[in-house]
Short mmCIF file of C-alpha atoms in Angstrom, two decimals:
data_model
loop_
_atom_site.label_atom_id
_atom_site.label_comp_id
_atom_site.label_asym_id
_atom_site.label_seq_id
_atom_site.Cartn_x
_atom_site.Cartn_y
_atom_site.Cartn_z
CA UNK M 1 24.76 76.31 64.13
CA UNK M 2 27.66 75.10 66.16
CA UNK M 3 30.66 73.49 64.52
CA UNK M 4 32.12 70.04 64.96
CA UNK M 5 35.02 67.57 64.45
CA UNK M 6 34.45 64.00 64.17
CA UNK M 7 37.70 61.50 64.33
CA UNK M 8 37.14 58.45 62.81
CA UNK M 9 39.56 55.65 63.07
CA UNK M 10 39.43 53.47 59.65
CA UNK M 11 42.49 51.67 59.04
CA UNK M 12 43.68 52.10 55.81
CA UNK M 13 41.76 55.13 54.72
CA UNK M 14 44.47 56.84 53.41
CA UNK M 15 44.17 54.26 50.63
CA UNK M 16 40.95 54.45 49.77
CA UNK M 17 40.63 54.81 45.88
CA UNK M 18 38.69 57.77 44.55
CA UNK M 19 35.63 54.94 44.11
CA UNK M 20 36.04 54.31 47.60
CA UNK M 21 35.47 58.01 48.97
CA UNK M 22 32.66 58.83 46.95
CA UNK M 23 30.81 55.36 48.17
CA UNK M 24 31.47 56.89 51.60
CA UNK M 25 30.58 60.52 50.85
CA UNK M 26 27.38 58.96 49.02
CA UNK M 27 26.18 56.96 51.31
CA UNK M 28 26.83 60.29 54.23
CA UNK M 29 24.96 62.37 52.18
CA UNK M 30 22.13 60.06 51.39
CA UNK M 31 22.26 59.70 55.71
CA UNK M 32 22.17 63.61 56.17
CA UNK M 33 19.02 63.91 53.78
CA UNK M 34 16.98 62.02 56.14
CA UNK M 35 17.88 63.90 58.76
CA UNK M 36 16.33 67.37 58.10
CA UNK M 37 18.04 70.67 57.65
CA UNK M 38 19.96 70.72 61.78
CA UNK M 39 22.93 68.55 60.38
CA UNK M 40 25.44 69.39 57.45
CA UNK M 41 28.27 67.88 56.38
CA UNK M 42 30.83 70.75 55.24
CA UNK M 43 34.15 68.82 54.39
CA UNK M 44 36.39 65.98 55.66
CA UNK M 45 40.39 65.61 56.03
CA UNK M 46 41.82 61.81 54.85
CA UNK M 47 44.85 60.77 56.84
CA UNK M 48 46.37 57.42 56.88
CA UNK M 49 44.42 55.59 59.58
CA UNK M 50 41.37 58.32 60.09
CA UNK M 51 38.91 60.57 58.63
CA UNK M 52 38.44 63.85 60.32
CA UNK M 53 34.89 65.14 59.28
CA UNK M 54 33.84 69.04 60.08
CA UNK M 55 30.18 69.19 60.16
CA UNK M 56 27.45 72.00 61.55
CA UNK M 57 24.89 70.90 63.58
CA UNK M 58 21.85 71.64 66.59
CA UNK M 59 23.89 69.32 68.65
CA UNK M 60 26.66 66.34 69.42
CA UNK M 61 23.99 64.00 69.39
CA UNK M 62 22.72 64.61 65.96
CA UNK M 63 26.44 63.80 64.97
CA UNK M 64 26.62 60.88 66.51
CA UNK M 65 22.72 59.50 64.98
CA UNK M 66 24.49 60.39 61.67
CA UNK M 67 27.24 58.07 62.42
CA UNK M 68 24.79 55.35 63.59
CA UNK M 69 22.75 55.29 60.51
CA UNK M 70 25.04 55.53 58.88
CA UNK M 71 27.56 52.56 60.20
CA UNK M 72 30.53 54.83 60.67
CA UNK M 73 32.96 55.37 63.43
CA UNK M 74 32.80 58.32 65.43
CA UNK M 75 35.45 57.67 68.35
CA UNK M 76 35.61 61.09 69.67
CA UNK M 77 33.20 64.31 68.80
CA UNK M 78 34.26 67.84 70.09
CA UNK M 79 32.59 70.94 69.59
CA UNK M 80 34.79 73.66 68.18
CA UNK M 81 34.75 77.20 69.63
CA UNK M 82 37.03 79.09 67.47
CA UNK M 83 38.91 79.02 64.21
CA UNK M 84 42.49 80.46 64.01
CA UNK M 85 44.82 81.06 61.23
CA UNK M 86 47.83 83.08 60.19
CA UNK M 87 45.62 86.23 60.07
CA UNK M 88 44.52 85.75 63.83
CA UNK M 89 48.14 86.66 64.65
CA UNK M 90 48.18 90.29 62.81
#
């Protein structure tokens, strides 16, 4: 299944408490469970004003539908074509 990176502009995201992050995660997981097996949340990175999420999904439309159903922004959705790391240089 293809991977996607979703950029969500959420002012103050870096100041969210563990309880805030738990609530957001629970909302996301609840929506995902209703959408079936063609979309899966892998993990997210929280920065000052953005959350970058990595998903596996059959297509971009499902990623955007998840954002719509969950009330989350999806300011940018990009398909991942390759993953590189220091081992790639060897």
